[in-house]
Coordinates of C-alpha atoms in Angstrom, one line a residue:
Chain A
M1 CA 94.4 71.2 120.3
E2 CA 94.4 67.5 120.8
L3 CA 90.9 67.6 122.1
E4 CA 89.7 69.4 119.1
R5 CA 90.7 67.0 116.4
K6 CA 90.7 63.5 117.6
N7 CA 90.2 60.6 115.3
K8 CA 89.2 57.1 116.3
S9 CA 92.6 56.1 117.6
G10 CA 92.4 59.1 119.9
K11 CA 95.4 60.9 118.6
S12 CA 95.5 64.4 117.2
L13 CA 95.2 64.5 113.5
Y14 CA 98.4 66.5 113.0
K15 CA 100.4 65.0 115.8
R16 CA 99.9 61.6 114.2
V17 CA 101.4 62.8 110.9
G18 CA 104.2 64.2 112.9
G19 CA 107.0 66.1 111.3
A20 CA 106.2 69.3 113.0
R21 CA 109.4 69.4 114.9
L22 CA 111.4 68.3 111.8
A23 CA 109.7 71.1 109.8
T24 CA 110.5 73.6 112.5
I25 CA 114.2 72.7 112.4
L26 CA 114.3 72.7 108.6
I27 CA 112.7 76.1 108.4
I28 CA 115.1 77.6 111.0
I29 CA 118.1 76.1 109.0
F30 CA 116.6 77.5 105.8
L31 CA 116.2 80.9 107.4
L32 CA 119.7 80.8 108.7
I33 CA 121.3 80.1 105.3
V34 CA 119.1 82.4 103.2
P35 CA 121.7 85.3 103.0
T36 CA 124.3 82.9 101.6
F37 CA 122.5 82.3 98.4
S38 CA 121.1 85.7 97.9
K39 CA 123.3 88.7 97.2
G40 CA 120.9 91.3 95.8
P41 CA 119.2 93.6 98.3
Y42 CA 115.8 93.0 96.5
F43 CA 115.9 89.3 97.1
L44 CA 117.1 89.7 100.7
G45 CA 114.5 92.4 101.3
I46 CA 111.7 89.9 100.4
F47 CA 113.0 87.6 103.1
I48 CA 113.4 90.4 105.6
M49 CA 109.8 91.3 105.0
A50 CA 108.9 87.6 105.4
L51 CA 110.6 87.6 108.8
I52 CA 108.6 90.6 109.9
W53 CA 105.4 89.0 108.7
I54 CA 106.4 85.9 110.6
I55 CA 106.3 88.0 113.8
M56 CA 102.9 89.4 112.8
A57 CA 101.4 86.0 112.0
V58 CA 102.8 84.3 115.1
S59 CA 101.5 87.1 117.3
Y60 CA 98.1 86.7 115.6
R61 CA 98.2 83.1 116.6
M62 CA 97.7 84.2 120.2
L63 CA 94.3 85.5 119.2
T64 CA 93.4 82.4 117.3
M65 CA 94.5 80.3 120.3
V66 CA 91.5 81.8 122.3
G67 CA 89.3 81.5 119.2
Q68 CA 89.1 85.2 118.3
L69 CA 89.7 86.9 115.0
S70 CA 90.7 90.6 114.9
L71 CA 91.3 92.9 112.0
A72 CA 93.1 95.6 114.0
H73 CA 96.5 94.0 113.8
G74 CA 97.8 96.4 111.1
A75 CA 96.9 99.3 113.5
W76 CA 99.1 97.9 116.3
M77 CA 102.0 97.4 113.9
A78 CA 101.5 100.9 112.6
I79 CA 101.5 102.4 116.2
G80 CA 104.8 100.7 116.9
A81 CA 106.3 101.7 113.6
Y82 CA 105.2 105.3 113.7
G83 CA 106.1 105.8 117.4
S84 CA 109.5 104.4 116.8
A85 CA 110.0 106.5 113.7
I86 CA 109.0 109.6 115.5
V87 CA 111.2 109.2 118.6
T88 CA 114.2 108.1 116.6
T89 CA 114.1 110.9 114.0
N90 CA 112.9 113.8 116.3
N91 CA 114.1 112.9 119.7
G92 CA 117.3 111.1 118.9
W93 CA 116.5 107.8 120.6
N94 CA 117.8 104.6 119.2
M95 CA 115.9 101.5 118.2
W96 CA 116.6 99.6 121.4
Q97 CA 115.2 102.4 123.6
A98 CA 112.2 102.8 121.4
L99 CA 111.4 99.0 121.2
P100 CA 110.2 98.3 124.8
V101 CA 108.5 101.8 125.1
M102 CA 106.5 101.3 121.9
M103 CA 105.5 97.8 122.9
I104 CA 104.2 99.1 126.3
I105 CA 102.4 102.1 124.7
T106 CA 100.7 99.8 122.2
G107 CA 99.7 97.5 125.0
L108 CA 98.2 100.4 126.9
I109 CA 96.3 101.5 123.8
A110 CA 95.1 98.0 123.0
F111 CA 93.9 97.3 126.6
P112 CA 90.8 99.5 126.7
I113 CA 89.9 98.7 123.1
G114 CA 90.2 95.0 123.9
V115 CA 88.0 95.4 127.0
I116 CA 85.3 97.1 124.9
C117 CA 85.5 94.9 121.7
L118 CA 86.0 91.5 123.3
R119 CA 82.6 91.6 124.9
V120 CA 81.5 90.1 121.6
K121 CA 83.0 87.5 119.3
G122 CA 83.1 86.3 115.8
L123 CA 81.6 88.5 113.2
Y124 CA 80.9 91.4 115.6
L125 CA 84.4 91.4 116.8
M126 CA 85.8 91.5 113.3
I127 CA 83.6 94.5 112.4
M128 CA 84.5 96.3 115.6
T129 CA 88.2 95.8 115.1
M130 CA 87.8 96.9 111.5
G131 CA 86.3 100.1 112.9
V132 CA 89.3 100.5 115.3
N133 CA 91.6 100.1 112.4
E134 CA 89.8 102.8 110.5
V135 CA 89.9 105.1 113.5
I136 CA 93.7 104.7 114.0
K137 CA 94.2 105.0 110.2
A138 CA 92.2 108.3 110.2
I139 CA 94.1 109.7 113.2
I140 CA 97.5 108.8 111.6
T141 CA 96.5 110.2 108.3
T142 CA 95.4 113.5 109.7
L143 CA 98.1 114.3 112.3
N144 CA 101.1 116.4 111.4
I145 CA 103.6 114.5 113.4
T146 CA 102.9 111.3 111.5
G147 CA 103.5 112.9 108.1
G148 CA 99.9 112.7 107.1
P149 CA 99.1 110.6 104.0
I150 CA 102.7 110.7 102.8
G151 CA 104.1 109.0 105.8
L152 CA 107.5 109.2 107.5
S153 CA 110.8 108.6 105.7
N154 CA 114.5 108.7 106.5
V155 CA 114.1 106.6 109.6
P156 CA 117.6 105.6 110.8
A157 CA 118.8 102.0 110.6
P158 CA 119.2 99.9 113.8
P159 CA 122.2 101.2 115.7
S160 CA 125.4 99.3 115.3
I161 CA 126.5 96.8 118.0
G162 CA 130.2 96.9 118.5
S163 CA 131.7 96.6 115.0
I164 CA 128.6 95.2 113.4
S165 CA 126.6 97.8 111.7
F166 CA 123.2 97.4 110.2
G167 CA 121.8 98.6 106.9
S168 CA 118.3 99.5 106.0
N169 CA 116.3 99.9 102.8
A170 CA 117.7 103.4 102.4
I171 CA 121.3 102.3 102.8
F172 CA 121.9 99.2 100.8
A173 CA 124.8 98.0 102.8
N174 CA 125.0 95.4 105.6
L175 CA 121.5 94.2 104.8
Q176 CA 122.7 90.7 105.9
N177 CA 123.3 91.9 109.4
T178 CA 119.9 93.4 109.5
Y179 CA 118.5 90.1 108.3
Y180 CA 120.2 88.3 111.1
L181 CA 119.1 90.9 113.7
I182 CA 115.5 90.5 112.7
L183 CA 115.9 86.7 112.6
I184 CA 117.1 86.8 116.2
L185 CA 114.0 88.8 117.1
V186 CA 111.9 86.2 115.4
L187 CA 113.5 83.4 117.2
I188 CA 113.1 85.2 120.6
V189 CA 109.4 85.7 119.8
L190 CA 109.0 82.1 118.8
L191 CA 110.7 80.9 121.9
I192 CA 108.4 83.1 124.1
L193 CA 105.3 81.8 122.4
W194 CA 106.5 78.2 122.4
R195 CA 107.0 78.4 126.2
M196 CA 103.7 80.1 126.7
E197 CA 101.9 77.4 124.8
A198 CA 103.8 74.7 126.6
S199 CA 102.3 76.2 129.8
R200 CA 99.5 73.9 130.8
L201 CA 97.4 76.9 132.1
I202 CA 97.4 78.8 128.8
Q203 CA 97.0 75.6 126.7
L204 CA 94.0 74.3 128.6
T205 CA 92.4 77.7 129.1
G206 CA 92.8 78.6 125.5
Q207 CA 91.4 75.3 124.4
S208 CA 88.3 75.6 126.6
I209 CA 87.6 79.2 125.5
R210 CA 88.1 78.3 121.9
Q211 CA 85.8 75.3 122.0
N212 CA 83.0 76.5 124.2
D213 CA 83.1 80.0 125.6
E214 CA 80.0 79.8 127.8
L215 CA 81.0 76.4 129.3
A216 CA 84.4 77.8 130.1
R217 CA 82.8 80.7 131.9
S218 CA 80.5 78.5 133.7
V219 CA 83.3 76.5 135.3
G220 CA 84.9 79.6 136.6
I221 CA 87.4 80.7 133.9
N222 CA 87.5 84.4 133.5
T223 CA 87.3 84.2 129.7
T224 CA 87.2 88.0 129.2
M225 CA 90.4 88.4 131.2
Y226 CA 92.2 85.7 129.1
K227 CA 90.9 87.1 125.8
V228 CA 92.0 90.7 126.7
L229 CA 95.4 89.4 127.9
M230 CA 96.0 87.6 124.6
F231 CA 94.7 90.6 122.7
V232 CA 97.1 93.0 124.5
V233 CA 100.1 90.6 124.3
S234 CA 99.5 90.0 120.6
A235 CA 99.2 93.8 120.0
M236 CA 102.6 94.2 121.8
F237 CA 104.3 91.7 119.5
A238 CA 102.7 93.3 116.5
A239 CA 104.2 96.6 117.7
L240 CA 107.6 94.8 117.8
A241 CA 107.1 93.8 114.2
G242 CA 106.3 97.4 113.4
V243 CA 109.5 98.7 115.0
A244 CA 111.5 96.1 113.1
L245 CA 109.7 97.0 109.9
V246 CA 110.2 100.8 110.1
H247 CA 113.9 100.5 110.9
Y248 CA 114.5 98.1 108.1
S249 CA 112.4 99.8 105.4
A250 CA 113.3 103.4 106.6
F251 CA 109.7 104.4 105.6
I252 CA 106.2 104.0 106.9
G253 CA 103.0 105.1 105.3
P254 CA 99.3 104.7 106.2
D255 CA 98.8 102.0 103.6
R256 CA 100.4 99.5 106.0
L257 CA 97.3 99.6 108.2
E258 CA 95.3 96.6 107.2
G259 CA 94.9 93.5 109.3
L260 CA 93.5 91.2 106.7
S261 CA 96.8 90.1 105.2
T262 CA 98.1 89.1 108.7
M263 CA 95.0 87.0 109.2
V264 CA 95.5 85.4 105.8
F265 CA 99.1 84.5 106.6
A266 CA 98.2 83.2 110.1
I267 CA 95.2 81.1 109.0
G268 CA 96.6 80.1 105.6
G269 CA 99.5 78.6 107.5
G270 CA 97.4 76.8 110.0
R271 CA 96.1 77.4 113.4
E272 CA 96.8 74.0 114.9
L273 CA 100.6 74.3 115.3
L274 CA 102.9 77.1 116.2
I275 CA 104.9 76.4 113.0
G276 CA 101.7 77.1 111.0
P277 CA 101.8 80.9 110.9
V278 CA 105.5 80.7 110.2
I279 CA 105.0 78.6 107.2
G280 CA 102.0 80.8 106.1
A281 CA 104.1 83.9 106.4
L282 CA 107.0 82.4 104.5
V283 CA 104.8 81.1 101.7
F284 CA 102.3 83.9 101.2
S285 CA 104.1 87.0 102.2
P286 CA 106.8 86.9 99.4
I287 CA 103.9 87.0 96.9
S288 CA 102.4 90.1 98.5
T289 CA 105.8 91.7 98.9
I290 CA 106.7 91.2 95.2
L291 CA 103.3 92.5 94.1
Y292 CA 103.6 95.5 96.5
S293 CA 106.9 96.5 94.9
K294 CA 106.5 95.4 91.2
A295 CA 102.9 95.4 90.3
K296 CA 100.7 97.3 92.7
V297 CA 97.6 97.1 90.5
F298 CA 97.6 93.3 90.7
Q299 CA 97.7 93.3 94.5
P300 CA 93.9 93.4 95.2
L301 CA 93.2 90.8 92.5
V302 CA 95.8 88.3 93.8
F303 CA 94.9 89.1 97.4
G304 CA 91.3 88.4 96.8
F305 CA 92.0 85.1 95.2
M306 CA 94.4 84.2 98.0
L307 CA 91.7 84.9 100.6
I308 CA 89.1 82.9 98.8
F309 CA 91.6 80.1 98.2
V310 CA 92.7 79.9 101.8
I311 CA 89.2 79.9 103.2
T312 CA 87.5 77.6 100.8
I313 CA 90.2 75.1 100.1
L314 CA 92.6 75.4 103.0
P315 CA 90.6 76.4 106.0
D316 CA 93.0 74.5 108.2
G317 CA 96.0 75.9 106.6
L318 CA 99.1 74.6 104.9
V319 CA 100.1 72.4 107.8
S320 CA 97.0 70.3 107.3
I321 CA 98.2 69.2 103.8
P322 CA 100.2 66.1 105.0
A323 CA 97.2 65.0 107.1
R324 CA 94.9 65.5 104.1
I325 CA 97.1 63.5 101.8
K326 CA 97.4 60.8 104.4
R327 CA 93.7 60.8 104.9
R328 CA 93.1 60.5 101.2
Y329 CA 95.6 57.8 100.2
G330 CA 95.9 56.0 103.5
K331 CA 93.4 54.3 105.7
R332 CA 89.9 55.8 105.5
E333 CA 89.3 57.7 108.7
E334 CA 86.3 59.6 109.8
I335 CA 86.3 63.0 108.3
I336 CA 86.2 65.9 110.7
P337 CA 84.8 69.0 109.1
P338 CA 86.8 72.1 109.6
Q339 CA 85.7 74.2 112.5
W340 CA 85.6 77.9 111.9
V341 CA 85.8 80.3 114.8
Chain B
M1 CA 76.8 133.7 106.8
S2 CA 74.2 134.2 109.4
T3 CA 73.5 131.6 112.1
G4 CA 70.2 130.7 110.6
G5 CA 71.7 130.0 107.2
F6 CA 74.5 128.0 108.8
I7 CA 72.0 125.8 110.6
I8 CA 69.9 125.3 107.4
N9 CA 73.0 124.2 105.6
I10 CA 73.9 121.8 108.3
I11 CA 70.4 120.3 108.3
F12 CA 70.5 119.9 104.5
N13 CA 73.9 118.2 104.6
C14 CA 72.7 115.9 107.4
F15 CA 69.7 115.1 105.2
L16 CA 71.9 114.2 102.2
N17 CA 74.4 112.3 104.2
C18 CA 71.9 110.3 106.2
S19 CA 70.1 109.3 103.0
F20 CA 73.3 107.8 101.6
Y21 CA 73.9 105.9 104.9
I22 CA 70.4 104.6 104.8
L23 CA 70.6 103.6 101.1
I24 CA 73.7 101.5 101.7
A25 CA 73.1 100.1 105.1
V26 CA 69.4 99.1 104.6
G27 CA 70.4 96.9 101.6
L28 CA 73.2 95.3 103.6
A29 CA 70.9 94.8 106.6
L30 CA 68.3 93.1 104.4
I31 CA 70.9 90.7 102.9
F32 CA 72.3 90.0 106.3
G33 CA 69.0 89.4 108.0
I34 CA 67.8 87.0 105.3
M35 CA 71.0 85.2 104.2
R36 CA 73.0 85.6 107.4
I37 CA 76.0 86.6 105.3
M38 CA 77.8 89.9 106.1
N39 CA 78.3 90.8 102.4
M40 CA 81.7 92.6 102.2
A41 CA 81.2 93.0 98.5
H42 CA 78.2 95.2 99.0
A43 CA 80.0 98.5 98.6
S44 CA 81.5 97.2 95.4
L45 CA 78.1 97.8 93.9
Y46 CA 78.4 101.4 95.1
T47 CA 81.6 101.8 93.2
L48 CA 80.1 100.0 90.2
G49 CA 77.2 102.5 90.2
A50 CA 79.6 105.4 90.2
F51 CA 81.6 103.8 87.3
V52 CA 78.4 103.2 85.3
C53 CA 77.5 106.8 85.8
Y54 CA 81.0 107.8 84.6
L55 CA 80.8 105.5 81.6
L56 CA 77.4 106.6 80.5
Y57 CA 78.3 110.2 80.8
T58 CA 81.6 110.1 78.9
A59 CA 80.8 107.4 76.3
L60 CA 77.1 108.1 75.5
G61 CA 76.4 111.5 77.0
L62 CA 73.1 110.4 78.4
S63 CA 71.1 112.7 80.5
F64 CA 70.8 112.1 84.2
W65 CA 67.2 110.9 84.1
L66 CA 67.8 108.4 81.3
M67 CA 70.7 107.0 83.3
I68 CA 68.6 106.0 86.3
P69 CA 66.9 103.0 84.6
V70 CA 70.2 101.9 83.1
V71 CA 71.9 102.0 86.5
I72 CA 69.0 100.1 88.1
I73 CA 69.1 97.4 85.4
V74 CA 72.9 97.1 85.5
S75 CA 72.9 96.8 89.3
A76 CA 70.1 94.3 89.3
L77 CA 71.8 92.2 86.7
F78 CA 75.1 92.3 88.5
G79 CA 73.5 91.6 91.8
F80 CA 71.7 88.6 90.3
F81 CA 74.9 87.3 88.7
L82 CA 76.7 87.7 92.0
Y83 CA 74.0 85.9 93.9
W84 CA 73.5 83.2 91.4
S85 CA 77.2 82.5 90.8
I86 CA 78.8 83.0 94.3
L87 CA 77.1 84.6 97.1
G88 CA 73.8 82.7 97.1
R89 CA 73.5 78.9 97.2
P90 CA 77.1 78.1 96.4
L91 CA 78.5 80.1 99.3
T92 CA 75.9 78.8 101.7
K93 CA 76.7 75.2 100.6
A94 CA 80.4 75.8 101.0
V95 CA 80.5 77.6 104.3
G96 CA 77.0 77.5 105.6
G97 CA 76.8 78.2 109.3
R98 CA 80.3 79.8 109.4
P99 CA 79.5 83.5 109.1
V100 CA 83.1 84.6 109.5
A101 CA 84.3 82.5 106.6
A102 CA 81.4 83.7 104.4
M103 CA 82.3 87.3 105.3
L104 CA 86.0 86.8 104.4
I105 CA 85.1 85.1 101.1
S106 CA 82.9 88.1 100.2
K107 CA 85.8 90.4 101.1
G108 CA 87.9 88.4 98.6
I109 CA 85.2 88.9 96.0
A110 CA 85.2 92.6 96.7
S111 CA 88.9 92.8 96.2
V112 CA 88.6 91.0 92.9
I113 CA 85.8 93.3 91.7
A114 CA 87.9 96.4 92.7
S115 CA 90.8 95.1 90.7
L116 CA 88.6 94.3 87.7
L117 CA 87.4 97.9 87.8
I118 CA 91.0 99.0 87.7
F119 CA 91.7 96.8 84.7
G120 CA 88.4 97.3 82.9
V121 CA 89.2 98.5 79.4
L122 CA 86.1 100.7 79.4
T123 CA 87.0 102.4 82.6
G124 CA 90.3 103.6 81.2
G125 CA 93.0 101.2 82.1
T126 CA 95.1 101.4 85.2
D127 CA 94.4 105.1 85.9
E128 CA 92.6 105.0 89.2
R129 CA 91.2 108.4 89.5
R130 CA 88.5 109.8 87.2
V131 CA 86.6 113.0 87.5
I132 CA 82.9 113.3 86.7
P133 CA 81.5 116.6 85.8
P134 CA 78.2 117.4 87.6
V135 CA 75.6 115.5 85.7
I136 CA 72.5 117.6 86.3
D137 CA 72.6 120.6 84.1
Y138 CA 70.8 123.1 86.2
Q139 CA 73.4 124.1 88.8
K140 CA 71.2 126.7 90.3
I141 CA 71.3 127.6 93.9
I142 CA 68.3 128.0 96.2
K143 CA 68.7 130.7 98.8
I144 CA 66.9 130.2 102.0
S145 CA 67.8 133.1 104.2
D146 CA 71.3 133.3 102.8
A147 CA 71.9 129.5 103.0
A148 CA 73.0 128.3 99.6
I149 CA 71.6 124.9 98.6
R150 CA 72.6 123.4 95.3
V151 CA 69.5 122.3 93.3
D152 CA 71.2 119.1 92.0
Q153 CA 72.0 118.0 95.5
L154 CA 68.5 118.7 96.6
V155 CA 67.1 116.6 93.7
L156 CA 69.5 113.7 94.5
A157 CA 68.6 113.8 98.2
I158 CA 64.9 113.7 97.3
A159 CA 65.6 110.8 94.9
S160 CA 67.2 108.8 97.6
I161 CA 64.4 109.5 100.1
V162 CA 61.9 108.3 97.5
M163 CA 63.9 105.1 97.1
I164 CA 64.0 104.5 100.8
V165 CA 60.2 105.1 101.2
A166 CA 59.6 102.7 98.3
L167 CA 61.7 100.1 100.0
I168 CA 59.9 100.5 103.3
Y169 CA 56.6 100.2 101.4
V170 CA 57.7 97.0 99.6
I171 CA 58.9 95.4 102.9
N172 CA 55.7 96.3 104.8
N173 CA 53.0 95.9 102.2
T174 CA 53.8 93.3 99.6
K175 CA 53.8 89.6 99.8
I176 CA 57.5 89.2 99.1
G177 CA 58.4 91.9 101.6
K178 CA 56.4 90.1 104.3
A179 CA 58.2 86.9 103.4
M180 CA 61.5 88.7 103.9
K181 CA 60.4 89.9 107.3
A182 CA 59.3 86.4 108.2
I183 CA 62.6 84.9 107.3
V184 CA 64.5 87.6 109.3
Q185 CA 62.3 87.0 112.3
D186 CA 62.2 83.2 112.4
R187 CA 63.9 81.3 109.7
E188 CA 62.6 77.8 110.5
A189 CA 59.0 78.9 110.9
A190 CA 59.2 80.7 107.6
L191 CA 60.5 77.6 105.9
M192 CA 57.8 75.6 107.5
V193 CA 55.0 77.7 106.0
G194 CA 56.5 77.2 102.5
I195 CA 58.6 80.4 101.9
N196 CA 61.4 79.7 99.5
P197 CA 64.5 81.2 101.1
W198 CA 66.5 81.2 97.9
R199 CA 63.9 83.1 96.0
V200 CA 63.3 85.6 98.8
G201 CA 67.1 85.8 99.3
A202 CA 67.6 86.6 95.6
I203 CA 65.0 89.3 95.6
A204 CA 66.4 90.8 98.8
F205 CA 69.9 90.7 97.4
I206 CA 68.9 92.3 94.1
L207 CA 66.9 95.0 96.0
G208 CA 70.0 95.7 98.2
T209 CA 72.3 95.9 95.2
I210 CA 70.0 98.3 93.4
L211 CA 69.8 100.6 96.4
T212 CA 73.6 100.6 96.7
G213 CA 74.2 101.0 93.0
V214 CA 71.9 103.9 92.8
A215 CA 73.5 105.4 95.9
G216 CA 76.9 105.3 94.2
F217 CA 75.4 106.6 91.0
I218 CA 73.7 109.5 92.9
N219 CA 76.9 110.3 94.9
A220 CA 79.3 110.3 91.9
P221 CA 78.4 113.7 90.6
I222 CA 78.6 115.2 94.1
I223 CA 82.0 113.9 95.0
T224 CA 83.2 114.2 91.3
T225 CA 86.3 112.0 91.8
I226 CA 85.8 108.2 91.7
T227 CA 88.3 105.5 92.4
P228 CA 87.9 101.7 92.5
S229 CA 88.3 101.7 96.3
M230 CA 85.9 104.5 97.0
G231 CA 83.3 102.1 98.5
D232 CA 85.5 100.7 101.3
P233 CA 84.8 103.4 103.9
F234 CA 81.1 103.1 103.2
Q235 CA 81.3 99.3 103.6
I236 CA 82.8 99.6 107.1
K237 CA 80.4 102.4 108.0
A238 CA 77.4 100.4 106.8
M239 CA 78.5 97.4 108.9
M240 CA 78.9 99.7 111.9
V241 CA 75.4 101.1 111.3
I242 CA 74.0 97.6 111.3
I243 CA 75.8 96.7 114.5
V244 CA 74.9 99.9 116.3
G245 CA 71.2 99.6 115.2
G246 CA 71.0 96.0 116.3
I247 CA 71.1 93.1 114.0
G248 CA 67.8 92.0 112.6
S249 CA 66.1 95.3 113.3
M250 CA 65.2 97.4 110.3
V251 CA 64.1 100.3 112.5
G252 CA 67.3 100.1 114.4
T253 CA 69.3 100.3 111.1
L254 CA 67.4 103.4 110.1
W255 CA 67.9 105.2 113.4
A256 CA 71.6 104.2 113.6
A257 CA 72.1 105.5 110.0
I258 CA 70.5 108.8 111.0
I259 CA 72.6 109.1 114.2
L260 CA 75.9 108.3 112.6
G261 CA 75.1 110.4 109.5
V262 CA 74.4 113.4 111.7
V263 CA 77.5 112.9 113.7
D264 CA 79.5 112.6 110.5
V265 CA 78.2 115.9 109.2
L266 CA 78.5 117.8 112.5
A267 CA 82.1 116.6 113.0
Y268 CA 83.0 117.5 109.5
T269 CA 81.4 120.9 109.8
F270 CA 83.2 121.8 113.0
T271 CA 86.7 120.3 112.2
K272 CA 86.7 120.7 108.4
N273 CA 88.6 117.4 108.2
P274 CA 87.1 114.1 106.9
D275 CA 89.4 112.1 109.0
W276 CA 88.2 113.6 112.3
A277 CA 84.7 112.9 111.0
T278 CA 85.6 109.3 110.6
V279 CA 87.1 109.2 114.1
A280 CA 83.9 110.8 115.5
V281 CA 81.6 108.3 113.7
F282 CA 83.5 105.3 114.9
G283 CA 84.0 106.8 118.4
I284 CA 80.2 107.3 118.8
A285 CA 79.6 103.8 117.5
M286 CA 82.1 102.4 120.0
V287 CA 80.5 104.3 122.8
I288 CA 77.0 103.0 121.9
F289 CA 78.5 99.6 121.5
A290 CA 80.2 99.7 124.9
I291 CA 77.0 100.6 126.6
K292 CA 74.7 98.2 124.7
P293 CA 76.5 95.4 122.8
S294 CA 73.3 94.2 121.2
G295 CA 72.7 97.5 119.5
L296 CA 70.1 100.1 119.9
F297 CA 67.1 98.1 119.0
G298 CA 68.6 94.7 118.8
Y299 CA 68.4 91.3 120.4
Q300 CA 71.3 89.1 119.5
F301 CA 70.7 86.6 116.8
K302 CA 72.3 83.2 117.2
I303 CA 74.6 83.6 114.3
L304 CA 77.8 82.8 116.0

C-alpha cells in the first residue's frame, strides 16, 4: 500500500493524514452504543444489516488486496444462507453447527470456480464471475429444496447461549442480543483480516500482484495460487455473512444474489485501508436497506447514481476524503491519478 | 409428434434464438471493439425497443410494419443521445484506459434507465409487468410434416437475419465499415491514416443500439410479457458470447452466438426449464473458457 501511493516526502498519502486508528476506535465505540439510542426493531434492523454488509465488504477487500474484482460475492453469501437455512429447518441443526460446515462447503465450491476464472483478470474476470452468479442464481431458483423463486422462510433465530436468547426478524424480541452477537462476529472477522494484513508475506505478495502481475510471476511468486487462496477465503467469509443474514432475517430469497452492491460498498469505502470497507458499508448500506424495505422501485435509480458517484467522484473511496481536503487546502503536492484495477 | 417434426421444430427454435443472440451480441462486440467500453447499458436498448413496441401498439395501434421505422428512429436517437451525453467522449475523458470503471459506470446508467422505464408515465406508472398481444395479425401455422411453425415467428426470424446480413454487408463493403474494422484491428494505425474515432464510434454505437432495439421490438410479441429488467439476462449472455468468441473477432462472435443459442434451445427442449437452460449456456461457456481463455477465435487485446 505504501509503495502504491507515495508522495515526494516518501510517505503514504493516507498514512500521512493519519486518523485511521482513531477512526477505527470511534467506529467500534459507535457500533457498541448503537442499541442504546435505538429502541425500534426497524432502526436496529438497519444497523444489523449494516453489520452483515460490513462482513461482506471486508471479505471483498481480500480480493481487492490482490487487485481482482469479482461479482460472484452475492452467490457465496446465498450459498451460506440457503445451506444454513436448509439444515436448520429440515435437519434440526443449530446455527453454530451450520456455520463452519457452510463456510467449508462454500470454499469447496469456490475453489474450482476460482481456478477457472482467475486465469484472467479485470474485465474478463468480472464477466466470468457475473456468469457464475447467474448460474448459481438459476440453480437456486429452480431447485425445490431452496424454495424456488419464493425463497425460504421461518428460519430459526440463533440458539440461545445460557440465559441470553436471540431474536430474529420474525420474532421482534431480543434483537439487541442478536445485534451484539453479529457485532462479535464482525469483530472476529476484522481481527482475522487485520492480522492477515499485518503478515509481511500477504502484504508484500498482495502488493506485488496488485501492482504488476507479470513481474510478480517472473520473480517466482505463484500469483494464481495467491489469487485463488484469497478468492476462496473471501468466499468463505461471505458465506459467514450469509449465515448471519439468514438467521437474523429469518428469510432468504434469490434476489439477494447480486455482487455489485458489495463491490460498491467495498470500493466506495476505500481500498487503501482495512477500515475503508467498514466505513463504506456503514455509510452506503443503510441507504440500500431503507430503499429495499420502503421504496423498492427507487432502488435501481439510487443504486445507479451511487455506482456512478463512487466510480467517477470517489474512486479511492470515502477514506480518501481527508487526504483530498488536505491536498486541496494544504501544501500543493503532486497529484497521483487514481489507479483502477 | 413424430421425430421428424420434433427435429424441425428444434431447428426452427435454434434459428430464432441464435438470431436474437447475434443481434444483441454483434452490436455489443462492435461497440467494444471500437470504443473499448463494455457497455452494460446495451441491453437497456433491448428493453426500450420492447417498451416502444408496447407503447405504439396500445397508444396508437400502429401495424407491425409501420412500427419498424419508428423503432429504428427511436433507438438511433436514443443511442446517439447516450453516446453524445455520456458513453462517448465524456466517459472516455473521465475514465479512459480504465475499462472496469467504464463498465461499472455503464452499469449504473443501465440501472437508471431501467428505473426511468418503471417511472415513465407513458409506460403505466410503477406496474412492472405488461402484456403485449401478438402484433402480427396472421397467426397462421405452417405445417412441415406435422411440425407446427408460427408464421409470425418465422417472419420475425427472417427479419432479424436480414438485419444481420445487412450489418455484415455494411462492415465489409462500405467505407465506414472498413474504418470500423481498421479501428478494431489497430487503433493507432487507424488514427494515423486519418480516421476519426469519435465519428466511427458514434456510427458503430448507433448501429449497435438499432440492432438491439429492433431485437427487443421483435422479441416483445413473442414473449408477450415485458418488464424493465428483461434485458439483464441478455446483457450477461451477450457479454459471454463476446468472451467465448474471442474479443475483437466478429466471426468468433457469430460462431459463439450460434453455439450458445443452440445449447440454450436444446437444454430448454430437453429439460423444459429456462433456469437449467441458463445453467447449460454458462456451463458450456465456462468449459470453452477453461480450455481456451482467449476465446474461440480470439487473440487477447491489451485492454487490461
